Amino acid sequence: MYHDSNVIGQTVSRLRYERHWSQDDLVARLQIMGCGITRSVLANIETRRSVATDKQIVFLAQVFGVDVGRLFPPGPARSNGTPVGVCTQAATRRRSE
């Protein structure tokens, strides 16, 4: 089962791949930082079988050296050219349902 609310899995996998880290490498780095994550949890996040917690998202951004927002895919642009965030898109969908 895939979680539509997991929007960071592909980015986490890509950032890990760009650094030539295995899942075990990334988990070891996260655990050193104090994030109690296992390889199976990371694998489930990357494959969208589970959703990362807020704490895990913060640790992932820190270990990759990126802003938290970089983990999330860009949304569509508004008519004035400014991006619509993922949270805005989700809220808009809920209101229209």
mmCIF file of N, CA and C in Angstrom:
data_model
loop_
_atom_site.group_PDB
_atom_site.id
_atom_site.type_symbol
_atom_site.label_atom_id
_atom_site.label_comp_id
_atom_site.label_asym_id
_atom_site.label_seq_id
_atom_site.Cartn_x
_atom_site.Cartn_y
_atom_site.Cartn_z
ATOM 1 N N MET A 1 0.845 -1.180 0.000
ATOM 2 C CA MET A 1 0.000 0.000 0.000
ATOM 3 C C MET A 1 0.891 1.243 0.000
ATOM 4 N N TYR A 2 0.586 2.166 -0.878
ATOM 5 C CA TYR A 2 1.360 3.394 -0.970
ATOM 6 C C TYR A 2 0.591 4.532 -0.330
ATOM 7 N N HIS A 3 1.322 5.400 0.348
ATOM 8 C CA HIS A 3 0.717 6.539 1.027
ATOM 9 C C HIS A 3 0.828 7.777 0.150
ATOM 10 N N ASP A 4 -0.330 8.328 -0.226
ATOM 11 C CA ASP A 4 -0.322 9.567 -1.003
ATOM 12 C C ASP A 4 0.306 10.704 -0.218
ATOM 13 N N SER A 5 0.252 10.611 1.114
ATOM 14 C CA SER A 5 0.798 11.691 1.938
ATOM 15 C C SER A 5 2.322 11.624 2.058
ATOM 16 N N ASN A 6 2.932 10.557 1.570
ATOM 17 C CA ASN A 6 4.396 10.476 1.575
ATOM 18 C C ASN A 6 4.909 11.108 0.294
ATOM 19 N N VAL A 7 5.371 12.337 0.426
ATOM 20 C CA VAL A 7 5.858 13.046 -0.757
ATOM 21 C C VAL A 7 7.378 13.199 -0.758
ATOM 22 N N ILE A 8 8.049 12.712 0.295
ATOM 23 C CA ILE A 8 9.502 12.904 0.373
ATOM 24 C C ILE A 8 10.302 11.662 0.014
ATOM 25 N N GLY A 9 9.657 10.517 -0.092
ATOM 26 C CA GLY A 9 10.380 9.266 -0.305
ATOM 27 C C GLY A 9 11.304 9.272 -1.500
ATOM 28 N N GLN A 10 10.815 9.745 -2.630
ATOM 29 C CA GLN A 10 11.626 9.774 -3.846
ATOM 30 C C GLN A 10 12.810 10.725 -3.692
ATOM 31 N N THR A 11 12.589 11.863 -3.044
ATOM 32 C CA THR A 11 13.674 12.829 -2.847
ATOM 33 C C THR A 11 14.739 12.267 -1.919
ATOM 34 N N VAL A 12 14.316 11.603 -0.848
ATOM 35 C CA VAL A 12 15.271 10.992 0.086
ATOM 36 C C VAL A 12 16.123 9.968 -0.658
ATOM 37 N N SER A 13 15.480 9.142 -1.448
ATOM 38 C CA SER A 13 16.208 8.132 -2.210
ATOM 39 C C SER A 13 17.200 8.788 -3.176
ATOM 40 N N ARG A 14 16.778 9.848 -3.869
ATOM 41 C CA ARG A 14 17.651 10.537 -4.819
ATOM 42 C C ARG A 14 18.840 11.181 -4.118
ATOM 43 N N LEU A 15 18.591 11.878 -3.000
ATOM 44 C CA LEU A 15 19.683 12.528 -2.268
ATOM 45 C C LEU A 15 20.684 11.499 -1.744
ATOM 46 N N ARG A 16 20.175 10.371 -1.290
ATOM 47 C CA ARG A 16 21.050 9.298 -0.804
ATOM 48 C C ARG A 16 21.891 8.753 -1.955
ATOM 49 N N TYR A 17 21.256 8.530 -3.086
ATOM 50 C CA TYR A 17 21.952 8.010 -4.265
ATOM 51 C C TYR A 17 23.036 8.980 -4.735
ATOM 52 N N GLU A 18 22.715 10.280 -4.752
ATOM 53 C CA GLU A 18 23.690 11.292 -5.184
ATOM 54 C C GLU A 18 24.941 11.294 -4.314
ATOM 55 N N ARG A 19 24.782 10.901 -3.059
ATOM 56 C CA ARG A 19 25.918 10.877 -2.132
ATOM 57 C C ARG A 19 26.607 9.514 -2.097
ATOM 58 N N HIS A 20 26.116 8.575 -2.897
ATOM 59 C CA HIS A 20 26.661 7.214 -2.952
ATOM 60 C C HIS A 20 26.566 6.525 -1.591
ATOM 61 N N TRP A 21 25.473 6.786 -0.864
ATOM 62 C CA TRP A 21 25.240 6.155 0.432
ATOM 63 C C TRP A 21 24.263 5.001 0.255
ATOM 64 N N SER A 22 24.539 3.905 0.918
ATOM 65 C CA SER A 22 23.559 2.823 0.994
ATOM 66 C C SER A 22 22.517 3.215 2.038
ATOM 67 N N GLN A 23 21.441 2.457 2.099
ATOM 68 C CA GLN A 23 20.457 2.713 3.157
ATOM 69 C C GLN A 23 21.105 2.532 4.527
ATOM 70 N N ASP A 24 21.969 1.532 4.650
ATOM 71 C CA ASP A 24 22.662 1.323 5.925
ATOM 72 C C ASP A 24 23.556 2.510 6.276
ATOM 73 N N ASP A 25 24.229 3.092 5.271
ATOM 74 C CA ASP A 25 25.063 4.278 5.514
ATOM 75 C C ASP A 25 24.218 5.426 6.054
ATOM 76 N N LEU A 26 23.086 5.678 5.407
ATOM 77 C CA LEU A 26 22.219 6.775 5.827
ATOM 78 C C LEU A 26 21.665 6.527 7.224
ATOM 79 N N VAL A 27 21.226 5.311 7.492
ATOM 80 C CA VAL A 27 20.699 4.981 8.821
ATOM 81 C C VAL A 27 21.767 5.186 9.886
ATOM 82 N N ALA A 28 22.995 4.764 9.619
ATOM 83 C CA ALA A 28 24.082 4.943 10.592
ATOM 84 C C ALA A 28 24.305 6.422 10.882
ATOM 85 N N ARG A 29 24.300 7.247 9.846
ATOM 86 C CA ARG A 29 24.481 8.693 10.033
ATOM 87 C C ARG A 29 23.329 9.286 10.849
ATOM 88 N N LEU A 30 22.118 8.850 10.550
ATOM 89 C CA LEU A 30 20.953 9.349 11.288
ATOM 90 C C LEU A 30 21.005 8.918 12.751
ATOM 91 N N GLN A 31 21.404 7.681 12.994
ATOM 92 C CA GLN A 31 21.471 7.187 14.367
ATOM 93 C C GLN A 31 22.535 7.924 15.170
ATOM 94 N N ILE A 32 23.651 8.257 14.555
ATOM 95 C CA ILE A 32 24.692 9.037 15.242
ATOM 96 C C ILE A 32 24.139 10.388 15.666
ATOM 97 N N MET A 33 23.248 10.945 14.841
ATOM 98 C CA MET A 33 22.645 12.246 15.143
ATOM 99 C C MET A 33 21.549 12.152 16.207
ATOM 100 N N GLY A 34 21.140 10.925 16.543
ATOM 101 C CA GLY A 34 20.109 10.751 17.563
ATOM 102 C C GLY A 34 18.744 10.370 17.036
ATOM 103 N N CYS A 35 18.654 10.092 15.746
ATOM 104 C CA CYS A 35 17.382 9.676 15.152
ATOM 105 C C CYS A 35 17.314 8.152 15.207
ATOM 106 N N GLY A 36 16.394 7.629 15.959
ATOM 107 C CA GLY A 36 16.266 6.185 16.109
ATOM 108 C C GLY A 36 15.483 5.566 14.968
ATOM 109 N N ILE A 37 16.100 5.491 13.808
ATOM 110 C CA ILE A 37 15.441 4.945 12.623
ATOM 111 C C ILE A 37 16.150 3.660 12.231
ATOM 112 N N THR A 38 15.412 2.722 11.677
ATOM 113 C CA THR A 38 15.997 1.464 11.211
ATOM 114 C C THR A 38 16.029 1.458 9.684
ATOM 115 N N ARG A 39 16.783 0.525 9.133
ATOM 116 C CA ARG A 39 16.856 0.426 7.679
ATOM 117 C C ARG A 39 15.500 0.087 7.084
ATOM 118 N N SER A 40 14.732 -0.770 7.760
ATOM 119 C CA SER A 40 13.420 -1.135 7.214
ATOM 120 C C SER A 40 12.467 0.059 7.208
ATOM 121 N N VAL A 41 12.548 0.905 8.230
ATOM 122 C CA VAL A 41 11.714 2.116 8.251
ATOM 123 C C VAL A 41 12.126 3.040 7.112
ATOM 124 N N LEU A 42 13.429 3.226 6.918
ATOM 125 C CA LEU A 42 13.916 4.068 5.825
ATOM 126 C C LEU A 42 13.463 3.507 4.479
ATOM 127 N N ALA A 43 13.585 2.208 4.303
ATOM 128 C CA ALA A 43 13.159 1.582 3.046
ATOM 129 C C ALA A 43 11.675 1.829 2.802
ATOM 130 N N ASN A 44 10.874 1.733 3.848
ATOM 131 C CA ASN A 44 9.438 1.973 3.701
ATOM 132 C C ASN A 44 9.131 3.429 3.372
ATOM 133 N N ILE A 45 9.911 4.350 3.903
ATOM 134 C CA ILE A 45 9.730 5.767 3.567
ATOM 135 C C ILE A 45 10.090 5.988 2.099
ATOM 136 N N GLU A 46 11.229 5.449 1.679
ATOM 137 C CA GLU A 46 11.679 5.648 0.299
ATOM 138 C C GLU A 46 10.724 5.034 -0.714
ATOM 139 N N THR A 47 10.080 3.944 -0.366
ATOM 140 C CA THR A 47 9.170 3.269 -1.298
ATOM 141 C C THR A 47 7.717 3.658 -1.067
ATOM 142 N N ARG A 48 7.489 4.670 -0.233
ATOM 143 C CA ARG A 48 6.163 5.229 0.047
ATOM 144 C C ARG A 48 5.217 4.240 0.720
ATOM 145 N N ARG A 49 5.774 3.267 1.432
ATOM 146 C CA ARG A 49 4.938 2.333 2.185
ATOM 147 C C ARG A 49 4.584 2.889 3.558
ATOM 148 N N SER A 50 5.350 3.891 4.003
ATOM 149 C CA SER A 50 5.035 4.574 5.260
ATOM 150 C C SER A 50 5.426 6.037 5.133
ATOM 151 N N VAL A 51 4.956 6.814 6.070
ATOM 152 C CA VAL A 51 5.169 8.259 6.060
ATOM 153 C C VAL A 51 6.197 8.610 7.127
ATOM 154 N N ALA A 52 7.137 9.469 6.793
ATOM 155 C CA ALA A 52 8.143 9.920 7.763
ATOM 156 C C ALA A 52 7.488 10.825 8.802
ATOM 157 N N THR A 53 7.947 10.709 10.036
ATOM 158 C CA THR A 53 7.466 11.603 11.087
ATOM 159 C C THR A 53 8.125 12.970 10.917
ATOM 160 N N ASP A 54 7.567 13.960 11.580
ATOM 161 C CA ASP A 54 8.172 15.298 11.536
ATOM 162 C C ASP A 54 9.627 15.245 11.992
ATOM 163 N N LYS A 55 9.876 14.504 13.064
ATOM 164 C CA LYS A 55 11.234 14.390 13.604
ATOM 165 C C LYS A 55 12.173 13.761 12.571
ATOM 166 N N GLN A 56 11.725 12.706 11.910
ATOM 167 C CA GLN A 56 12.553 12.054 10.900
ATOM 168 C C GLN A 56 12.839 12.995 9.733
ATOM 169 N N ILE A 57 11.855 13.794 9.345
ATOM 170 C CA ILE A 57 12.047 14.752 8.251
ATOM 171 C C ILE A 57 13.124 15.766 8.617
ATOM 172 N N VAL A 58 13.079 16.267 9.846
ATOM 173 C CA VAL A 58 14.091 17.237 10.293
ATOM 174 C C VAL A 58 15.478 16.598 10.284
ATOM 175 N N PHE A 59 15.589 15.386 10.815
ATOM 176 C CA PHE A 59 16.884 14.695 10.821
ATOM 177 C C PHE A 59 17.374 14.420 9.400
ATOM 178 N N LEU A 60 16.477 14.018 8.513
ATOM 179 C CA LEU A 60 16.879 13.760 7.127
ATOM 180 C C LEU A 60 17.425 15.018 6.473
ATOM 181 N N ALA A 61 16.755 16.137 6.676
ATOM 182 C CA ALA A 61 17.244 17.399 6.109
ATOM 183 C C ALA A 61 18.625 17.729 6.666
ATOM 184 N N GLN A 62 18.805 17.530 7.966
ATOM 185 C CA GLN A 62 20.097 17.835 8.585
ATOM 186 C C GLN A 62 21.209 16.938 8.051
ATOM 187 N N VAL A 63 20.938 15.656 7.939
ATOM 188 C CA VAL A 63 21.991 14.737 7.495
ATOM 189 C C VAL A 63 22.375 15.002 6.038
ATOM 190 N N PHE A 64 21.418 15.448 5.226
ATOM 191 C CA PHE A 64 21.715 15.780 3.833
ATOM 192 C C PHE A 64 22.244 17.200 3.675
ATOM 193 N N GLY A 65 22.149 17.999 4.740
ATOM 194 C CA GLY A 65 22.625 19.378 4.676
ATOM 195 C C GLY A 65 21.758 20.272 3.803
ATOM 196 N N VAL A 66 20.442 20.026 3.835
ATOM 197 C CA VAL A 66 19.509 20.815 3.025
ATOM 198 C C VAL A 66 18.413 21.380 3.923
ATOM 199 N N ASP A 67 17.712 22.383 3.421
ATOM 200 C CA ASP A 67 16.543 22.887 4.120
ATOM 201 C C ASP A 67 15.443 21.837 4.053
ATOM 202 N N VAL A 68 14.595 21.805 5.069
ATOM 203 C CA VAL A 68 13.489 20.844 5.102
ATOM 204 C C VAL A 68 12.654 20.942 3.826
ATOM 205 N N GLY A 69 12.422 22.150 3.358
ATOM 206 C CA GLY A 69 11.603 22.341 2.168
ATOM 207 C C GLY A 69 12.139 21.657 0.926
ATOM 208 N N ARG A 70 13.447 21.429 0.881
ATOM 209 C CA ARG A 70 14.046 20.768 -0.293
ATOM 210 C C ARG A 70 13.647 19.299 -0.387
ATOM 211 N N LEU A 71 13.215 18.715 0.728
ATOM 212 C CA LEU A 71 12.790 17.316 0.697
ATOM 213 C C LEU A 71 11.447 17.156 -0.011
ATOM 214 N N PHE A 72 10.694 18.232 -0.084
ATOM 215 C CA PHE A 72 9.362 18.186 -0.671
ATOM 216 C C PHE A 72 9.413 18.605 -2.133
ATOM 217 N N PRO A 73 8.612 17.952 -2.975
ATOM 218 C CA PRO A 73 8.624 18.314 -4.396
ATOM 219 C C PRO A 73 8.004 19.685 -4.605
ATOM 220 N N PRO A 74 8.436 20.374 -5.648
ATOM 221 C CA PRO A 74 7.815 21.670 -5.935
ATOM 222 C C PRO A 74 6.382 21.457 -6.387
ATOM 223 N N GLY A 75 5.549 22.374 -6.017
ATOM 224 C CA GLY A 75 4.155 22.301 -6.434
ATOM 225 C C GLY A 75 3.942 23.099 -7.704
ATOM 226 N N PRO A 76 2.721 23.096 -8.201
ATOM 227 C CA PRO A 76 2.424 23.893 -9.391
ATOM 228 C C PRO A 76 2.500 25.375 -9.066
ATOM 229 N N ALA A 77 2.677 26.182 -10.072
ATOM 230 C CA ALA A 77 2.762 27.630 -9.865
ATOM 231 C C ALA A 77 1.375 28.257 -9.939
ATOM 232 N N ARG A 78 1.187 29.298 -9.150
ATOM 233 C CA ARG A 78 -0.035 30.091 -9.238
ATOM 234 C C ARG A 78 0.018 30.906 -10.530
ATOM 235 N N SER A 79 -1.080 31.560 -10.844
ATOM 236 C CA SER A 79 -1.131 32.353 -12.074
ATOM 237 C C SER A 79 -0.107 33.490 -12.062
ATOM 238 N N ASN A 80 0.295 33.938 -10.845
ATOM 239 C CA ASN A 80 1.300 35.005 -10.774
ATOM 240 C C ASN A 80 2.727 34.456 -10.753
ATOM 241 N N GLY A 81 2.870 33.132 -10.890
ATOM 242 C CA GLY A 81 4.191 32.526 -10.972
ATOM 243 C C GLY A 81 4.770 32.031 -9.663
ATOM 244 N N THR A 82 4.148 32.344 -8.525
ATOM 245 C CA THR A 82 4.663 31.865 -7.244
ATOM 246 C C THR A 82 4.222 30.422 -7.039
ATOM 247 N N PRO A 83 5.088 29.594 -6.449
ATOM 248 C CA PRO A 83 4.741 28.184 -6.281
ATOM 249 C C PRO A 83 3.656 27.977 -5.235
ATOM 250 N N VAL A 84 2.861 26.950 -5.455
ATOM 251 C CA VAL A 84 1.867 26.518 -4.483
ATOM 252 C C VAL A 84 2.504 25.378 -3.714
ATOM 253 N N GLY A 85 2.563 25.467 -2.390
ATOM 254 C CA GLY A 85 3.182 24.423 -1.581
ATOM 255 C C GLY A 85 2.348 23.168 -1.512
ATOM 256 N N VAL A 86 2.974 22.070 -1.110
ATOM 257 C CA VAL A 86 2.293 20.790 -0.977
ATOM 258 C C VAL A 86 1.157 20.897 0.022
ATOM 259 N N CYS A 87 1.384 21.584 1.142
ATOM 260 C CA CYS A 87 0.340 21.714 2.162
ATOM 261 C C CYS A 87 -0.846 22.488 1.613
ATOM 262 N N THR A 88 -0.592 23.515 0.844
ATOM 263 C CA THR A 88 -1.669 24.294 0.245
ATOM 264 C C THR A 88 -2.471 23.432 -0.710
ATOM 265 N N GLN A 89 -1.797 22.607 -1.481
ATOM 266 C CA GLN A 89 -2.493 21.728 -2.417
ATOM 267 C C GLN A 89 -3.395 20.759 -1.670
ATOM 268 N N ALA A 90 -2.895 20.172 -0.593
ATOM 269 C CA ALA A 90 -3.681 19.212 0.179
ATOM 270 C C ALA A 90 -4.891 19.883 0.804
ATOM 271 N N ALA A 91 -4.715 21.070 1.353
ATOM 272 C CA ALA A 91 -5.831 21.790 1.969
ATOM 273 C C ALA A 91 -6.875 22.145 0.922
ATOM 274 N N THR A 92 -6.446 22.534 -0.248
ATOM 275 C CA THR A 92 -7.375 22.874 -1.324
ATOM 276 C C THR A 92 -8.165 21.648 -1.752
ATOM 277 N N ARG A 93 -7.502 20.495 -1.855
ATOM 278 C CA ARG A 93 -8.205 19.260 -2.222
ATOM 279 C C ARG A 93 -9.250 18.909 -1.185
ATOM 280 N N ARG A 94 -8.897 19.035 0.105
ATOM 281 C CA ARG A 94 -9.846 18.688 1.164
ATOM 282 C C ARG A 94 -11.063 19.599 1.117
ATOM 283 N N ARG A 95 -10.848 20.880 0.869
ATOM 284 C CA ARG A 95 -11.973 21.815 0.824
ATOM 285 C C ARG A 95 -12.891 21.515 -0.347
ATOM 286 N N SER A 96 -12.338 21.043 -1.452
ATOM 287 C CA SER A 96 -13.149 20.813 -2.642
ATOM 288 C C SER A 96 -13.861 19.465 -2.618
ATOM 289 N N GLU A 97 -13.484 18.596 -1.703
ATOM 290 C CA GLU A 97 -14.103 17.254 -1.640
ATOM 291 C C GLU A 97 -15.406 17.284 -0.898
#
